[in-house]
Amino acid sequence: MNRKLCMALLCLIITNYCIGQQANFSKPTATDSITLAKQIPLLATEVLSKYKDQGDQKNYLDDLFRLQVLAGDYADAVTSINHIRADSKAKNSQYIQHELFLEAQAKQHATNTSFKIAFDELFSNMLKSLDNKSAYKTYNSFASNDGLDELKGDFQNALTTIQKKDSLSITDAISFCRNYYELQLYQGIEAISKPLIKADCNRRYIIEDKLIKTPDGALINAIVVLKRGINTPQPAVLQYTIYADSTDWTRIIEPAAYGYAGIIAYTRGKGRSPEKIVPYEDDGKDANAVIDWISKQSWCNGKIGMYGGSYNGFTQWAAAKYHNPALKTIVPYVAAIPGLGLPMENNVFINANYGWAFYVTDNKYLDDKIYYDPSRWRNINFNWYNSGAAYNKIDSIDGTPNPLLQSWLKHPDYDKFWQDQVPYEKDFAAINIPVLTFEGYYDDGQISGLHYMLEDLKYNPKAVHYLIIGPYDHFGTQRGGVPVLRDYKVDPVALISTRDITFQWLDYILKGAKKPEILKDKINYELMGSNVWKHTASITKMANHQLKLYLTNSKNRNNYNLLAIKPNKKSALNQVVDLADRQTSNGDYYPYPIIKDSLDRSNGLFYICKPFDKPVAVNGMFSGELKAMINKKDMDVCAALYEVMPNGKYFELSYFIGRASYAKDMSKRVLLHPGKIESIPFTRTRLVSRQMSKGSRLLIVLNVLKSPFSEVNYGTGKDVAKETIKDAQSPLKIKWFNDSFINVPLSE
């Protein structure tokens, strides 16, 4: 979750427990930092005099200590932080940056020394008192998640907002003080912490920058981190990534902090590698070359593991394809599959990763300035969509050539180009190493991460493959979740430490330690709404039966019936989509927020089942088969599955998008026949586990995809990337037949 969203959620929380506290406060009148530094402590002191706990102790204390720091009540602030820890069992590292910040301020005022001198001494002494793992876990606490520039922007926006008000409510005042506090905190500690962290790393570890030659003569940049004082060979842990960042000390030293020889290696062309940067294509063989090199070093005992998320999950599977005997295990989180999850999903090219190509190829490290420009990437979507230009001209609309995208667009099939980059079909049969996969119900790329697992078990039924999955998104899976995900309050038991479990697994495989406690069976999943982890032997065994529901044409108020009995008489519902219309879009499938008050009913077909007469859980991946007749040769389909809760709100469970002409084989396009009834099966949906209550119903929203965020399939049968709005001609007309059905895995 980004920091802006966190701040918005905090404001909502503050509102809830400030009800009844109607005191108003004088707003700060200054805009310069010197005067604000005098006015805000007065505001914080005034708020403290009237601020009372309204029943949520942790959130109250979380605000309280910040106000106390701003007011100069440092001893009270320390007491408040200690109460938070005692009440919530917060980790010692969770508030360490706040403690050192306020202690340095207290020392500065008490001894008339500089803040930097006070902080340096406190920080250095703190690090010296910690073991390697504890020290590592504190490092990230001293840098803001989204950068100082964004913190400054947030504070200026907050200042502008309050200065338009006559006076401040307690909610306004606390929110504003939090903005100011966060800016002061990281302005005070981030820059001066970096050299201290680097010095601490150098004190603990030997860090060497290497160039490793591959069999074809390419040079791969790798950084080796060894704990000082270790003279015996160790197991090694490798991260292989395209995300080269010379300043990211914490990621580089992480395996060594957990007791391994640590290596991070970069895609050829990244870092000090002189080669051309080409994502995906060489990573498997290059990672294998690095593994081979590591296994021959005197500090390695011949046992190597890999871990990491997203691209770094892909590189593990790409390396596993080469069956290096030194590679003993992999731990992929939210692993990407080029060609199956990005840049296209079920053969539909999507825009979500458009800017990523520039991010990783513009220079030897990362182009943060270009990538973190949301207005550019948002504008390109709508500018291209409104232009009606072919999808392969989207970079012309942007004004900057995107050669990677153009290369990818030449492969709309899941063909040999994509298949060669990861294990494919029978390749999995020869991968005989244990695997621990992490995934999230709301990971955008979940179909990729689980595809590896499903194929691994399909071609090697005896594979030792474990899964941990819960209510996480793409980035949350890699951390172990956040308390509030897309406005959904996550069950507390779902919050885990992905890294701690990862290294427990690596200890289990590489050092013979105990298996992680959470792995009670092969599939380990958190049942949303129950606050309970469940464990079973396979994904299919998550549910005890499949509920088959037909998409009928019988009306149920403003929906159609979703029935367990197949209709006796075949009939159809009609849908018309004007593919040339740019005033509207079709296909509102994305789960943000997860719980919605209402749905866009301007297009699409809505099918609802009768209420469940007892609590029931959706456990697994829904699938189905659509029967349709169209007047064109192709279309892109989307289907979203919701729980309609007894209170009338919509809880999004899963969704599917895909191209009809690839429904039966992603590697070969078979066009539809206009005027003929076609079967369009779909299976690659998102796995979910959700406890529904008595009275809940299932709703499926069926639609044709026409959106600024993906290709527009005009249905001519030509290469979709080359079609333009001129190919729209007559509207797309669909007959959805009532023997279409979905299968929903349920447990009662």
XYZ file of C-alpha atoms in Angstrom:
748
model
C 0.000 0.000 0.000
C 1.433 3.425 -0.824
C 1.911 6.052 1.851
C -0.764 8.392 0.483
C -3.371 5.672 0.850
C -2.125 4.960 4.370
C -2.553 8.623 5.290
C -6.079 8.655 3.868
C -6.983 5.581 5.900
C -5.495 7.111 9.031
C -7.633 10.191 8.518
C -10.718 7.960 8.359
C -9.643 6.173 11.527
C -9.078 9.475 13.288
C -12.549 10.619 12.258
C -14.138 7.503 13.758
C -12.658 7.874 17.191
C -12.738 11.655 17.348
C -16.552 11.743 17.159
C -17.794 13.903 19.998
C -14.545 15.844 20.274
C -15.776 18.981 18.563
C -13.161 21.457 19.832
C -11.809 23.834 17.191
C -8.237 25.028 16.988
C -6.511 28.042 15.517
C -4.808 27.158 12.281
C -1.100 27.899 11.698
C -0.838 31.137 9.754
C 2.747 30.803 8.542
C 4.079 29.209 5.379
C 7.817 29.473 6.104
C 9.547 26.649 7.940
C 11.003 28.813 10.737
C 7.662 30.248 11.842
C 5.897 26.913 11.406
C 8.485 25.350 13.703
C 7.260 27.758 16.391
C 3.523 27.502 15.688
C 3.056 23.747 15.304
C 4.327 22.847 18.824
C 1.693 25.247 20.185
C -0.984 23.539 18.064
C 0.177 20.086 19.222
C 0.095 21.214 22.868
C -3.428 22.575 22.445
C -4.619 19.330 20.805
C -3.068 17.255 23.591
C -5.062 19.170 26.190
C -8.353 18.114 24.586
C -7.544 14.786 22.893
C -9.067 11.768 24.645
C -9.041 8.038 23.924
C -12.301 7.052 22.213
C -11.859 3.289 22.516
C -9.171 2.412 19.952
C -6.140 2.400 22.219
C -3.487 1.604 19.624
C -4.553 4.299 17.153
C -4.974 6.793 19.981
C -1.443 6.122 21.212
C -0.094 6.187 17.646
C -1.337 9.756 17.299
C -0.522 10.655 20.879
C 3.219 10.028 20.764
C 3.573 12.100 17.571
C 1.747 15.012 19.176
C 3.908 14.630 22.272
C 7.109 14.767 20.208
C 5.910 17.925 18.427
C 4.990 19.484 21.772
C 8.404 18.604 23.222
C 7.031 16.086 25.728
C 9.741 13.539 24.936
C 9.498 11.409 28.061
C 5.742 11.083 27.629
C 6.245 10.127 23.970
C 8.590 7.290 24.968
C 5.993 6.095 27.478
C 3.284 6.114 24.771
C 5.460 4.053 22.405
C 6.154 1.555 25.175
C 2.407 1.255 25.792
C 1.866 0.544 22.066
C 4.402 -2.244 22.220
C 2.916 -3.707 25.376
C -0.660 -3.544 24.097
C -0.093 -4.773 20.524
C 3.067 -6.859 20.875
C 4.687 -4.601 18.273
C 8.188 -5.621 17.259
C 11.068 -3.710 18.830
C 12.179 -2.451 15.409
C 8.728 -1.117 14.508
C 9.100 2.232 16.294
C 12.872 2.473 16.598
C 13.179 5.396 14.180
C 10.685 7.388 16.233
C 12.471 6.617 19.494
C 15.879 7.676 18.215
C 14.385 10.793 16.621
C 12.759 11.952 19.831
C 15.716 10.920 22.001
C 18.062 12.908 19.736
C 15.754 15.910 19.962
C 15.626 15.595 23.751
C 19.421 15.365 23.932
C 19.783 18.302 21.543
C 17.641 20.509 23.790
C 19.139 19.232 27.048
C 22.824 19.542 26.085
C 22.677 22.291 23.440
C 24.406 19.992 20.945
C 23.450 19.542 17.299
C 20.732 17.076 16.321
C 23.173 15.297 13.993
C 25.760 14.717 16.684
C 23.118 13.500 19.117
C 21.513 11.201 16.557
C 24.839 9.825 15.272
C 25.836 8.751 18.759
C 22.461 7.204 19.592
C 22.194 5.459 16.218
C 25.730 4.036 16.324
C 25.287 2.773 19.887
C 21.967 1.184 18.976
C 23.452 -0.668 15.990
C 26.419 -1.914 18.013
C 24.023 -3.482 20.519
C 22.185 -5.526 17.867
C 22.991 -8.837 16.238
C 23.121 -9.040 12.441
C 19.488 -9.965 11.893
C 18.129 -7.383 14.324
C 20.326 -4.666 12.841
C 19.204 -5.561 9.323
C 15.558 -5.303 10.346
C 16.074 -1.744 11.587
C 17.738 -0.374 8.436
C 14.578 0.200 6.393
C 12.948 2.054 9.269
C 15.162 5.072 8.652
C 14.038 5.820 5.090
C 10.601 7.003 3.984
C 8.651 4.606 1.795
C 7.890 7.079 -0.989
C 10.743 9.584 -0.709
C 11.182 13.017 0.816
C 9.866 14.842 -2.236
C 6.504 13.138 -1.849
C 6.454 13.852 1.883
C 7.112 17.514 1.146
C 4.352 17.565 -1.442
C 1.913 15.929 0.972
C 2.711 18.462 3.667
C 2.352 21.429 1.312
C -1.017 20.086 0.179
C -2.101 19.683 3.814
C -0.919 23.202 4.632
C -2.795 24.666 1.669
C -5.937 22.788 2.686
C -6.017 23.947 6.306
C -5.264 27.539 5.401
C -8.526 27.626 3.472
C -10.402 26.779 6.681
C -11.546 29.283 9.299
C -10.540 26.936 12.107
C -9.482 23.335 12.576
C -11.444 20.455 14.043
C -9.493 18.005 16.148
C -9.502 15.618 13.173
C -8.013 18.332 10.928
C -5.437 19.255 13.525
C -4.249 15.697 14.174
C -4.032 14.895 10.462
C -2.045 18.064 9.801
C 0.289 17.400 12.740
C 0.918 13.875 11.443
C 1.886 15.251 8.024
C 4.279 17.705 9.624
C 5.713 15.090 11.962
C 6.423 12.578 9.161
C 8.235 15.247 7.144
C 10.291 16.366 10.130
C 11.123 12.780 11.051
C 12.556 11.718 7.697
C 14.112 15.098 6.887
C 15.912 14.719 10.188
C 17.070 11.107 9.983
C 17.131 9.771 6.413
C 20.236 11.473 5.013
C 22.337 11.136 8.161
C 21.333 7.473 8.598
C 22.558 6.284 5.188
C 26.322 6.592 5.809
C 25.883 5.113 9.281
C 24.039 2.104 7.855
C 26.704 1.676 5.168
C 29.442 1.830 7.799
C 27.601 -0.714 9.939
C 27.309 -3.070 6.951
C 31.030 -2.772 6.267
C 31.783 -3.473 9.928
C 29.727 -6.674 9.857
C 30.369 -7.980 6.327
C 32.912 -8.329 3.561
C 31.256 -6.873 0.452
C 32.804 -7.551 -2.955
C 31.674 -6.368 -6.394
C 32.278 -9.036 -9.068
C 31.955 -9.520 -12.825
C 31.127 -13.138 -13.696
C 31.680 -14.430 -17.230
C 28.971 -16.612 -18.788
C 29.707 -19.454 -21.253
C 28.808 -17.162 -24.168
C 31.219 -14.476 -22.951
C 28.807 -12.006 -21.356
C 29.707 -10.348 -18.070
C 27.217 -10.419 -15.188
C 27.560 -7.977 -12.300
C 27.204 -9.639 -8.906
C 27.770 -8.483 -5.345
C 28.948 -11.019 -2.777
C 28.335 -10.439 0.941
C 30.098 -12.603 3.523
C 29.905 -12.320 7.280
C 33.231 -11.283 8.767
C 35.005 -13.914 10.814
C 33.500 -16.935 9.017
C 36.215 -19.217 7.641
C 34.262 -22.353 6.783
C 32.196 -22.921 3.616
C 28.550 -21.904 3.963
C 25.307 -22.442 2.107
C 24.720 -19.549 -0.300
C 21.540 -17.645 -1.101
C 21.152 -15.880 -4.433
C 18.853 -13.091 -5.532
C 18.857 -12.620 -9.296
C 17.214 -9.412 -10.437
C 16.915 -6.705 -13.063
C 16.427 -4.116 -10.310
C 20.025 -2.971 -9.978
C 20.317 -0.303 -7.297
C 23.736 0.530 -5.891
C 22.163 2.338 -2.909
C 19.935 -0.510 -1.756
C 22.181 -1.840 0.983
C 19.453 -3.597 2.926
C 18.431 -5.875 0.053
C 22.044 -6.647 -0.794
C 23.022 -7.782 2.708
C 19.763 -9.514 3.664
C 20.884 -13.174 3.176
C 24.112 -12.541 5.094
C 22.085 -11.036 7.954
C 20.165 -14.304 8.135
C 23.352 -16.374 8.260
C 24.241 -17.175 4.642
C 26.772 -16.249 2.042
C 24.683 -13.713 0.157
C 24.857 -12.918 -3.549
C 22.795 -10.506 -5.588
C 23.331 -10.704 -9.341
C 21.889 -8.445 -12.012
C 20.433 -9.121 -15.449
C 23.096 -8.799 -18.149
C 23.593 -5.154 -19.040
C 22.697 -3.931 -15.541
C 25.118 -2.490 -13.007
C 28.700 -2.813 -14.260
C 27.799 -5.330 -16.975
C 28.738 -3.859 -20.381
C 26.119 -5.829 -22.320
C 22.854 -4.668 -23.871
C 19.902 -4.723 -21.457
C 17.237 -7.195 -22.563
C 14.745 -8.272 -19.874
C 13.787 -11.944 -19.504
C 15.472 -13.506 -22.526
C 18.895 -14.403 -21.058
C 18.128 -14.539 -17.355
C 17.698 -18.304 -17.052
C 21.017 -19.282 -18.586
C 22.805 -16.353 -16.937
C 21.432 -17.183 -13.490
C 22.547 -20.769 -14.059
C 26.049 -19.522 -14.885
C 26.109 -17.490 -11.671
C 24.937 -20.533 -9.677
C 27.724 -22.574 -11.246
C 30.274 -19.885 -10.324
C 29.019 -19.650 -6.725
C 29.198 -23.422 -6.255
C 32.935 -23.362 -7.068
C 33.889 -20.635 -4.558
C 35.798 -21.580 -1.417
C 33.196 -19.885 0.813
C 30.306 -21.979 -0.600
C 29.578 -25.524 0.564
C 27.848 -26.413 -2.700
C 24.302 -25.751 -1.491
C 22.497 -22.789 -3.031
C 18.973 -21.431 -2.600
C 17.170 -18.573 -4.332
C 14.341 -16.297 -3.241
C 12.583 -13.081 -4.222
C 9.470 -11.620 -5.735
C 7.931 -10.625 -9.055
C 10.786 -10.428 -11.596
C 13.027 -12.123 -9.018
C 10.457 -14.914 -8.793
C 10.605 -15.354 -12.555
C 14.417 -15.618 -12.524
C 14.245 -18.498 -10.047
C 12.019 -20.560 -12.307
C 14.102 -19.530 -15.327
C 17.208 -20.812 -13.520
C 15.466 -24.014 -12.377
C 14.902 -24.906 -16.021
C 18.656 -25.661 -16.259
C 18.650 -28.220 -13.387
C 21.939 -27.106 -11.821
C 22.757 -29.686 -9.120
C 23.931 -26.935 -6.762
C 20.495 -25.281 -6.745
C 18.684 -26.980 -3.864
C 15.515 -24.896 -3.497
C 13.691 -21.795 -4.714
C 11.274 -19.492 -2.868
C 9.387 -17.426 -5.465
C 6.916 -14.761 -4.396
C 4.312 -13.495 -6.896
C 6.520 -14.837 -9.692
C 6.021 -13.277 -13.126
C 5.756 -15.241 -16.364
C 6.594 -13.238 -19.487
C 3.854 -13.811 -22.024
C 1.334 -15.336 -19.610
C 0.850 -12.614 -17.008
C 2.644 -9.638 -18.508
C 2.840 -7.774 -20.844
C -0.259 -9.766 -21.810
C -2.775 -11.729 -19.763
C -4.504 -14.628 -21.478
C -3.255 -13.158 -24.787
C -4.611 -9.651 -24.141
C -1.868 -7.008 -24.014
C -2.388 -4.794 -20.971
C -0.914 -1.355 -20.251
C 0.028 -1.842 -16.597
C 3.679 -2.574 -17.403
C 4.097 -0.086 -20.255
C 6.349 2.294 -18.302
C 8.314 -0.573 -16.752
C 10.311 -1.045 -19.965
C 11.790 2.443 -19.573
C 12.314 1.974 -15.841
C 14.650 -0.992 -16.279
C 16.339 -0.233 -19.615
C 16.934 3.543 -19.648
C 20.188 3.202 -17.711
C 22.399 0.719 -15.889
C 20.387 1.063 -12.713
C 16.756 2.273 -12.457
C 15.056 5.290 -13.994
C 12.994 6.354 -10.981
C 12.292 9.815 -12.361
C 10.591 8.440 -15.467
C 8.819 5.526 -13.813
C 7.329 7.424 -10.895
C 5.444 9.870 -13.074
C 1.848 8.606 -12.733
C 0.345 11.427 -14.768
C 2.391 10.410 -17.817
C 1.311 6.782 -17.679
C -2.303 7.653 -16.975
C -2.389 10.171 -19.803
C -0.918 7.744 -22.312
C -3.761 5.299 -21.654
C -6.487 7.810 -22.377
C -4.649 9.640 -25.146
C -4.148 6.384 -27.022
C -7.704 5.161 -26.357
C -9.291 8.405 -27.477
C -7.104 8.578 -30.584
C -8.397 5.273 -31.968
C -4.870 4.449 -33.120
C -3.570 0.894 -33.364
C -2.121 -0.510 -30.167
C 1.307 -0.805 -31.788
C 1.278 2.991 -32.164
C 0.859 3.653 -28.460
C 4.496 4.680 -28.092
C 4.017 7.199 -30.891
C 1.186 8.686 -28.848
C 3.552 8.810 -25.879
C 6.256 10.422 -28.007
C 9.037 8.015 -26.966
C 9.818 4.773 -28.837
C 9.284 1.623 -26.767
C 11.336 -1.038 -28.571
C 10.669 -3.699 -25.929
C 6.932 -3.376 -26.388
C 7.314 -3.513 -30.154
C 9.351 -6.691 -29.807
C 6.744 -8.270 -27.542
C 3.858 -7.318 -29.829
C 5.339 -9.572 -32.506
C 4.391 -12.528 -30.284
C 0.654 -12.387 -29.471
C 0.633 -16.207 -29.247
C 2.251 -17.868 -26.267
C 4.871 -19.131 -28.698
C 8.451 -20.411 -28.526
C 9.740 -16.890 -27.865
C 7.927 -16.893 -24.513
C 8.159 -20.630 -23.838
C 11.965 -20.590 -23.966
C 12.188 -18.078 -21.124
C 10.726 -20.333 -18.398
C 10.089 -24.039 -17.858
C 7.416 -25.178 -20.297
C 5.222 -28.259 -19.969
C 7.493 -31.333 -19.697
C 10.420 -29.172 -18.510
C 8.747 -29.247 -15.102
C 9.043 -33.024 -14.873
C 12.814 -32.734 -14.415
C 12.678 -30.018 -11.711
C 13.120 -32.079 -8.574
C 13.918 -29.467 -5.959
C 11.566 -28.413 -3.139
C 9.708 -25.158 -3.768
C 7.928 -22.724 -1.454
C 5.579 -20.347 -3.306
C 4.050 -17.200 -1.810
C 0.989 -15.639 -3.426
C -1.823 -13.192 -2.691
C -5.523 -13.283 -3.502
C -5.232 -9.747 -4.869
C -1.870 -10.026 -6.588
C -2.433 -8.691 -10.098
C -0.085 -11.365 -11.434
C -1.405 -14.278 -9.409
C -2.224 -16.293 -12.529
C 1.519 -16.346 -13.276
C 2.692 -17.376 -9.825
C 0.142 -20.168 -9.564
C 0.694 -21.287 -13.156
C 4.211 -22.377 -12.195
C 2.835 -24.384 -9.287
C 0.017 -25.988 -11.248
C 2.346 -26.977 -14.086
C 4.967 -28.256 -11.644
C 2.410 -30.567 -10.031
C 0.830 -31.530 -13.357
C 4.078 -32.791 -14.892
C 5.646 -33.919 -11.632
C 2.838 -35.085 -9.295
C 5.358 -36.000 -6.588
C 6.894 -32.521 -6.556
C 7.599 -31.144 -3.089
C 5.814 -27.841 -3.556
C 4.249 -25.751 -0.787
C 2.015 -22.695 -1.098
C 1.331 -19.852 1.330
C -1.452 -17.550 0.161
C -3.588 -14.922 1.842
C -5.267 -11.515 1.425
C -2.282 -9.716 -0.086
C -1.593 -7.726 -3.228
C 1.561 -7.887 -5.361
C 3.784 -5.937 -2.989
C 2.025 -7.003 0.186
C 2.716 -10.672 -0.550
C 6.413 -9.901 -0.521
C 6.147 -8.361 2.955
C 3.424 -10.463 4.530
C 0.421 -8.182 4.190
C -0.941 -4.880 5.460
C -3.712 -4.314 8.027
C -5.975 -2.570 5.487
C -5.884 -3.682 1.844
C -7.824 -1.586 -0.671
C -10.241 -0.503 2.096
C -10.678 -4.097 3.315
C -9.676 -4.698 6.938
C -7.527 -7.818 6.793
C -7.905 -10.534 9.429
C -5.090 -10.023 11.980
C -3.928 -13.647 11.709
C -3.167 -13.105 8.003
C -0.333 -10.685 8.784
C 2.894 -12.677 8.613
C 6.590 -12.084 7.930
C 7.339 -13.379 4.444
C 11.069 -12.940 4.971
C 11.233 -14.763 8.294
C 9.309 -17.716 6.848
C 11.551 -17.649 3.757
C 14.705 -18.011 5.799
C 13.128 -20.608 8.065
C 12.485 -22.580 4.858
C 16.027 -22.038 3.624
C 17.331 -23.178 7.031
C 15.106 -26.257 6.712
C 16.381 -27.205 3.247
C 19.975 -25.977 3.376
C 20.820 -26.456 7.055
C 18.521 -29.256 8.218
C 16.507 -27.066 10.601
C 12.831 -27.468 11.477
C 10.225 -26.815 8.785
C 8.369 -23.476 9.178
C 5.460 -23.824 11.579
C 2.919 -22.404 9.125
C 3.531 -25.245 6.639
C 1.144 -27.790 8.120
C 0.283 -29.114 4.636
C 1.083 -28.365 0.988
C -1.570 -25.625 0.640
C -1.657 -23.079 3.463
C -4.268 -20.366 3.066
C -5.994 -17.738 5.187
C -9.774 -17.945 5.006
C -10.845 -14.310 4.725
C -13.561 -13.419 7.184
C -12.710 -16.222 9.608
C -9.327 -15.067 10.958
C -8.083 -18.649 10.581
C -5.342 -20.334 8.554
C -6.395 -23.504 6.763
C -4.188 -26.319 5.509
C -4.843 -29.000 2.903
C -3.023 -31.281 0.493
C -3.926 -29.606 -2.821
C -5.758 -26.650 -4.334
C -8.628 -28.897 -5.419
C -9.031 -30.117 -1.839
C -9.543 -26.591 -0.567
C -13.218 -27.083 -1.516
C -15.448 -30.079 -0.888
C -17.610 -29.536 -3.968
C -18.019 -27.497 -7.148
C -21.198 -25.490 -7.494
C -22.202 -25.358 -11.164
C -24.322 -22.309 -11.959
C -25.923 -21.488 -15.321
C -26.099 -17.971 -16.712
C -29.784 -17.888 -17.562
C -31.902 -15.300 -19.324
C -34.628 -15.262 -16.677
C -34.916 -11.922 -14.926
C -34.332 -11.362 -11.206
C -35.139 -7.673 -10.638
C -32.192 -5.822 -12.181
C -30.138 -9.037 -12.539
C -30.524 -12.355 -14.325
C -30.758 -15.645 -12.495
C -27.680 -17.731 -11.809
C -29.201 -21.177 -11.364
C -27.913 -24.617 -10.392
C -30.347 -26.266 -12.843
C -29.658 -26.137 -16.572
C -32.487 -24.363 -18.434
C -34.701 -26.718 -20.463
C -34.992 -24.401 -23.425
C -31.959 -22.871 -25.094
C -32.173 -19.101 -25.439
C -29.889 -16.121 -25.252
C -29.357 -12.594 -23.986
C -28.198 -9.951 -26.426
C -25.385 -7.494 -25.858
C -24.248 -4.788 -28.248
C -20.844 -3.093 -27.876
C -19.929 -0.096 -30.000
C -16.163 -0.583 -30.317
C -15.816 2.848 -31.931
C -17.383 4.652 -28.976
C -14.753 6.459 -26.909
C -17.133 8.110 -24.472
C -17.522 4.857 -22.568
C -15.529 1.754 -21.675
C -16.544 -1.842 -20.922
C -15.202 -4.238 -18.336
C -15.086 -2.900 -14.757
C -13.298 -5.940 -13.348
C -10.418 -4.610 -11.236
C -10.818 -5.202 -7.449
C -10.166 -1.702 -6.137
C -11.633 -1.290 -3.629
C -12.281 -4.889 -2.696
C -15.625 -4.035 -1.119
C -17.839 -1.780 -3.235
C -21.079 -0.034 -2.333
C -22.307 -0.264 -5.925
C -21.264 -1.486 -9.364
C -21.208 0.256 -12.735
C -24.335 -1.050 -14.449
C -24.045 1.012 -17.612
C -22.874 -2.086 -19.510
C -22.380 -5.804 -19.084
C -24.725 -8.563 -17.899
C -25.326 -9.320 -14.214
C -26.252 -12.801 -12.988
C -27.075 -13.533 -9.348
C -27.768 -16.752 -7.437
C -30.259 -17.259 -4.632
C -29.099 -16.511 -1.059
C -27.177 -19.251 0.727
C -29.177 -20.675 3.615
C -26.055 -21.238 5.710
C -22.472 -19.973 5.888
C -20.329 -21.195 3.008
C -16.750 -20.536 1.896
C -15.495 -19.904 -1.634
C -12.201 -21.802 -1.742
C -10.210 -22.011 -4.952
C -10.412 -20.763 -8.538
C -13.715 -20.324 -10.285
C -13.914 -21.428 -13.923
C -16.529 -21.797 -16.587
C -17.575 -22.163 -20.179
C -19.333 -19.457 -22.136
C -21.552 -20.241 -25.103
C -21.771 -17.279 -27.439
C -22.538 -16.243 -30.991
C -21.039 -13.046 -32.401
C -21.086 -11.179 -35.704
C -17.294 -10.864 -35.812
C -14.285 -13.175 -35.631
C -13.039 -12.456 -32.123
C -13.612 -10.596 -28.872
C -11.973 -10.081 -25.498
C -14.036 -11.299 -22.570
C -14.047 -10.364 -18.920
C -15.933 -11.885 -16.006
C -15.881 -10.718 -12.385
C -17.132 -12.784 -9.446
C -18.588 -11.071 -6.374
C -20.105 -11.991 -3.072
C -23.210 -9.864 -2.541
C -23.240 -9.567 1.239
C -26.478 -9.433 3.258
C -25.945 -5.683 3.717
C -26.027 -5.226 -0.067
C -22.332 -4.467 -0.527
C -20.201 -6.227 -3.132
C -17.083 -8.140 -2.073
C -14.974 -8.876 -5.166
C -13.654 -12.419 -5.097
C -11.945 -13.012 -8.441
C -11.946 -12.109 -12.115
C -10.942 -13.255 -15.587
C -9.912 -11.452 -18.750
C -8.949 -13.261 -21.937
C -9.141 -13.417 -25.717
C -11.825 -15.751 -27.054
C -9.709 -16.936 -29.989
C -7.096 -18.329 -27.566
C -9.538 -19.846 -25.079
C -8.578 -23.433 -25.906
C -4.880 -22.961 -26.650
C -2.866 -19.872 -25.692
C -0.179 -20.817 -28.194
C -2.466 -20.932 -31.231
C -5.165 -18.508 -32.329
C -8.382 -20.040 -33.639
C -10.803 -17.388 -34.845
C -14.506 -17.550 -34.080
C -17.015 -18.067 -36.863
C -19.514 -15.218 -37.223
C -23.067 -16.449 -36.748
C -22.008 -19.750 -35.175
C -22.396 -20.742 -31.504
C -18.926 -21.084 -30.008
C -17.707 -22.551 -26.707
C -15.291 -20.329 -24.791
C -13.856 -22.137 -21.745
C -11.902 -20.237 -19.103
C -9.850 -21.438 -16.140
C -7.046 -18.950 -15.485
C -8.791 -16.906 -12.778
C -7.568 -15.778 -9.359
C -7.573 -18.204 -6.445
C -9.455 -16.869 -3.423
C -10.633 -18.058 -0.017
C -13.514 -16.169 1.551
C -15.956 -17.120 4.306
C -19.431 -15.970 3.287
C -22.254 -15.630 5.761
C -25.781 -16.927 5.609
C -27.789 -14.790 3.210
C -24.844 -13.964 0.924
C -25.216 -14.501 -2.816
C -22.837 -14.920 -5.738
C -22.901 -12.428 -8.594
C -21.102 -12.832 -11.919
C -20.654 -9.801 -14.158
C -20.061 -10.807 -17.782
C -18.766 -8.308 -20.295
C -16.698 -7.587 -23.374
C -13.404 -5.839 -22.652
C -13.076 -2.389 -24.205
C -10.876 -0.179 -22.101
C -8.103 2.450 -22.124
C -5.974 0.017 -20.116
C -5.583 -2.778 -22.659
C -5.728 -3.528 -26.369
C -9.060 -3.068 -28.098
C -9.981 -6.179 -30.064
C -12.095 -5.002 -33.009
C -12.868 -8.558 -34.098
C -11.591 -8.470 -37.694
C -9.332 -11.455 -37.153
C -6.246 -9.434 -38.043
C -3.370 -8.893 -35.629
C -5.157 -7.035 -32.831
C -2.157 -4.775 -32.219
C -2.549 -3.442 -35.778
C -6.300 -2.873 -35.735
C -7.549 0.717 -35.515
C -10.858 2.355 -34.759
C -11.546 2.241 -38.507
C -11.861 -1.539 -38.094
C -14.779 -1.091 -35.697
C -17.309 -0.697 -38.532
C -20.587 -2.170 -37.241
C -20.984 -2.724 -33.463
C -20.089 -6.064 -31.934
C -23.257 -8.069 -31.344
C -23.175 -10.991 -28.924
C -25.745 -13.596 -28.019
C -24.875 -15.102 -24.622
C -26.627 -18.463 -24.384
C -28.231 -19.752 -21.211
C -26.260 -23.006 -21.167
C -23.178 -20.944 -20.322
C -22.021 -21.803 -16.809
C -19.487 -21.161 -14.090
C -18.052 -23.578 -11.531
C -17.439 -22.150 -8.076
C -15.447 -24.217 -5.526
C -17.265 -24.208 -2.173
C -16.751 -25.576 1.327
C -19.598 -25.825 3.811
